[in-house]
Amino acid sequence: MTKVPGILGCLLVAATHAAAAQGSSTQAQIDCNWLTVDTTAKTATLQLTAGLTQLNGGLNFNGFNDGKLTLTVPTNWTVVLRFANHDANLPHSAEVVDTAKPMPAGPVEPPAFPRAMTVQARLLQGLGSGETDSVRFVANKAGSYMIFCAVPGHGLAGMWIRLKISPTEKRPTLTSSST
Ligand SMILES: [Cu+2]
């Protein structure tokens, strides 16, 4: 078993931040501990924290909204999302869906991959402050997806990040962008 933090992704992000430092300075930072990579089991584990910061009224994952955080995973790896709601005020959920326009107003049936969502009965209602759930699915279809909050209106308000399933990438990465 080889479990290491997603260091490569963090180095890439650090370089990106350095390059962008002359411009805006308010961009959220990626924590290198969020992504754990098990190359033997081909498993990428992401700490997915709803409402980590007050950004966007708490409607963010890990402090990012509007697709500004991207988890990239090689095709056929297993993805584990360790979801926690850190928002003191609002319930949240998480579901992997196709990148769709317009943004879904609420839960989508089915998710892009079987079981790629927090506890199904509460996708719409969300999990309350301090609650957690673990999501595990196999990323067996290459493409561009999003992880969005299925509580009605939250996705529309920008509570979503990107998930890219790549047939060419060799290992998972977590990167940020300003748009
Ligand atoms: Cu939400």
Coordinates of C-alpha atoms and ligand atoms in Angstrom, one line a residue:
M1 CA 0.0 0.0 0.0
T2 CA 1.3 3.4 -0.9
K3 CA -0.6 6.3 0.5
V4 CA 0.8 9.7 0.0
P5 CA -0.8 13.2 -0.1
G6 CA -1.4 14.7 -3.5
I7 CA 1.9 16.4 -3.5
L8 CA 2.3 16.8 -7.2
G9 CA -1.0 18.5 -7.5
C10 CA -0.1 20.9 -4.7
L11 CA 3.2 21.7 -6.4
L12 CA 1.4 22.5 -9.6
V13 CA -1.0 24.7 -7.7
A14 CA 1.8 26.4 -5.8
A15 CA 3.4 27.3 -9.2
T16 CA 0.1 28.6 -10.5
H17 CA -0.3 30.7 -7.4
A18 CA 3.2 32.1 -7.7
A19 CA 2.5 33.0 -11.3
A20 CA -0.8 34.6 -10.4
A21 CA 0.5 36.4 -7.3
Q22 CA 1.1 39.6 -9.2
G23 CA -2.6 39.8 -10.1
S24 CA -5.3 39.1 -7.6
S25 CA -4.4 37.8 -4.2
T26 CA -7.6 36.7 -2.6
Q27 CA -7.8 33.2 -4.2
A28 CA -8.5 30.3 -1.8
Q29 CA -5.6 27.9 -1.2
I30 CA -5.5 24.2 -1.7
D31 CA -4.5 22.2 1.4
C32 CA -2.1 19.3 0.4
N33 CA -3.9 17.0 2.9
W34 CA -7.2 17.2 1.1
L35 CA -6.3 14.6 -1.6
T36 CA -4.8 11.2 -0.7
V37 CA -3.6 8.9 -3.4
D38 CA -3.3 5.1 -3.1
T39 CA -1.5 4.1 -6.2
T40 CA -1.8 0.3 -5.4
A41 CA -5.5 0.3 -4.9
K42 CA -5.9 3.1 -7.5
T43 CA -8.0 5.1 -5.1
A44 CA -8.2 8.9 -4.8
T45 CA -9.7 10.1 -1.5
L46 CA -10.8 13.7 -1.3
Q47 CA -11.8 15.5 1.9
L48 CA -14.9 17.3 0.6
T49 CA -16.0 20.0 3.1
A50 CA -19.2 21.9 2.5
G51 CA -19.1 25.4 3.8
L52 CA -15.4 25.3 4.8
T53 CA -15.3 29.0 4.7
Q54 CA -17.8 31.9 4.6
L55 CA -17.2 32.4 0.9
N56 CA -20.4 32.7 -1.1
G57 CA -22.5 32.6 2.1
G58 CA -21.1 29.2 2.9
L59 CA -22.2 27.8 -0.5
N60 CA -18.7 26.3 -1.3
F61 CA -16.7 23.1 -1.2
N62 CA -13.3 23.4 0.5
G63 CA -13.6 27.2 0.1
F64 CA -14.1 27.1 -3.6
N65 CA -17.3 27.8 -5.7
D66 CA -18.2 28.1 -9.3
G67 CA -16.0 25.2 -10.5
K68 CA -12.8 26.9 -9.4
L69 CA -11.5 23.6 -7.8
T70 CA -10.8 20.6 -10.1
L71 CA -10.3 17.0 -9.0
T72 CA -8.7 15.0 -11.8
V73 CA -8.7 11.2 -11.6
P74 CA -7.5 8.7 -14.1
T75 CA -10.2 6.6 -15.7
N76 CA -11.2 3.5 -13.7
W77 CA -9.8 4.7 -10.4
T78 CA -12.0 4.5 -7.4
V79 CA -13.0 7.9 -6.0
V80 CA -13.8 8.3 -2.3
L81 CA -15.4 11.6 -1.1
R82 CA -15.2 12.1 2.6
F83 CA -18.0 14.6 2.9
A84 CA -18.4 16.8 6.0
N85 CA -20.7 19.8 6.4
H86 CA -18.7 22.5 8.2
D87 CA -21.4 25.1 7.6
A88 CA -23.0 26.3 10.9
N89 CA -26.0 27.6 9.1
L90 CA -27.1 25.5 6.1
P91 CA -27.6 21.8 5.2
H92 CA -25.6 20.6 2.2
S93 CA -25.2 17.4 0.1
A94 CA -23.0 16.4 -2.8
E95 CA -23.7 14.6 -6.0
V96 CA -21.6 13.8 -9.1
V97 CA -23.5 14.8 -12.3
D98 CA -22.7 15.5 -15.9
T99 CA -21.6 19.1 -16.5
A100 CA -25.0 20.4 -17.5
K101 CA -26.4 23.7 -18.7
P102 CA -28.5 25.0 -17.2
M103 CA -27.3 24.0 -13.7
P104 CA -29.8 21.5 -12.1
A105 CA -32.0 23.2 -9.5
G106 CA -31.9 20.1 -7.2
P107 CA -31.1 16.4 -7.1
V108 CA -30.5 14.6 -10.4
E109 CA -31.6 11.0 -10.9
P110 CA -29.4 9.0 -11.4
P111 CA -25.9 10.5 -10.5
A112 CA -23.3 10.2 -13.2
F113 CA -21.9 7.1 -11.5
P114 CA -23.7 4.6 -9.3
R115 CA -23.6 5.7 -5.7
A116 CA -21.8 8.9 -6.6
M117 CA -23.7 11.0 -4.0
T118 CA -24.2 11.5 -0.3
V119 CA -26.9 9.6 1.4
Q120 CA -29.7 9.4 -1.2
A121 CA -32.7 10.0 0.9
R122 CA -31.2 13.4 2.0
L123 CA -29.8 14.7 -1.3
L124 CA -32.6 17.3 -1.3
Q125 CA -32.7 17.9 2.4
G126 CA -29.0 17.9 2.9
L127 CA -26.9 16.9 5.8
G128 CA -26.9 19.2 8.8
S129 CA -24.0 21.1 10.4
G130 CA -21.3 18.7 11.6
E131 CA -22.7 15.7 9.8
T132 CA -20.5 13.5 7.6
D133 CA -20.9 10.8 4.9
S134 CA -18.5 8.8 2.8
V135 CA -19.1 8.3 -0.9
R136 CA -17.3 5.7 -3.0
F137 CA -17.6 5.0 -6.7
V138 CA -15.6 3.8 -9.7
A139 CA -14.8 6.5 -12.2
N140 CA -15.3 4.3 -15.2
K141 CA -16.4 6.9 -17.8
A142 CA -13.9 9.5 -19.0
G143 CA -15.3 13.0 -19.2
S144 CA -16.0 16.3 -17.5
Y145 CA -18.3 16.2 -14.5
M146 CA -19.2 18.3 -11.5
I147 CA -19.6 17.7 -7.8
F148 CA -22.5 19.9 -6.8
C149 CA -24.7 20.5 -3.8
A150 CA -28.2 19.1 -4.6
V151 CA -30.0 21.1 -1.9
P152 CA -32.4 23.2 -4.1
G153 CA -30.8 26.4 -5.3
H154 CA -27.3 25.7 -3.9
G155 CA -25.8 24.5 -7.3
L156 CA -27.4 27.5 -9.0
A157 CA -25.8 29.8 -6.4
G158 CA -22.4 28.4 -7.3
M159 CA -21.9 25.5 -4.9
W160 CA -20.0 23.2 -7.3
I161 CA -16.5 22.0 -8.2
R162 CA -15.2 20.1 -11.2
L163 CA -14.4 16.4 -11.5
K164 CA -12.4 15.4 -14.6
I165 CA -12.0 11.7 -15.4
S166 CA -9.0 11.4 -17.7
P167 CA -7.9 8.5 -19.8
T168 CA -4.4 10.1 -20.1
E169 CA -3.5 11.3 -16.6
K170 CA -1.4 8.9 -14.6
R171 CA -2.3 10.0 -11.1
P172 CA -5.0 12.2 -9.4
T173 CA -4.4 15.9 -8.9
L174 CA -6.3 18.7 -7.2
T175 CA -5.9 22.1 -8.9
S176 CA -7.5 25.5 -8.7
S177 CA -8.3 28.1 -11.2
S178 CA -9.8 31.6 -11.1
T179 CA -12.7 30.8 -13.4
Ligands
CU1 CU -25.5 23.2 -0.3

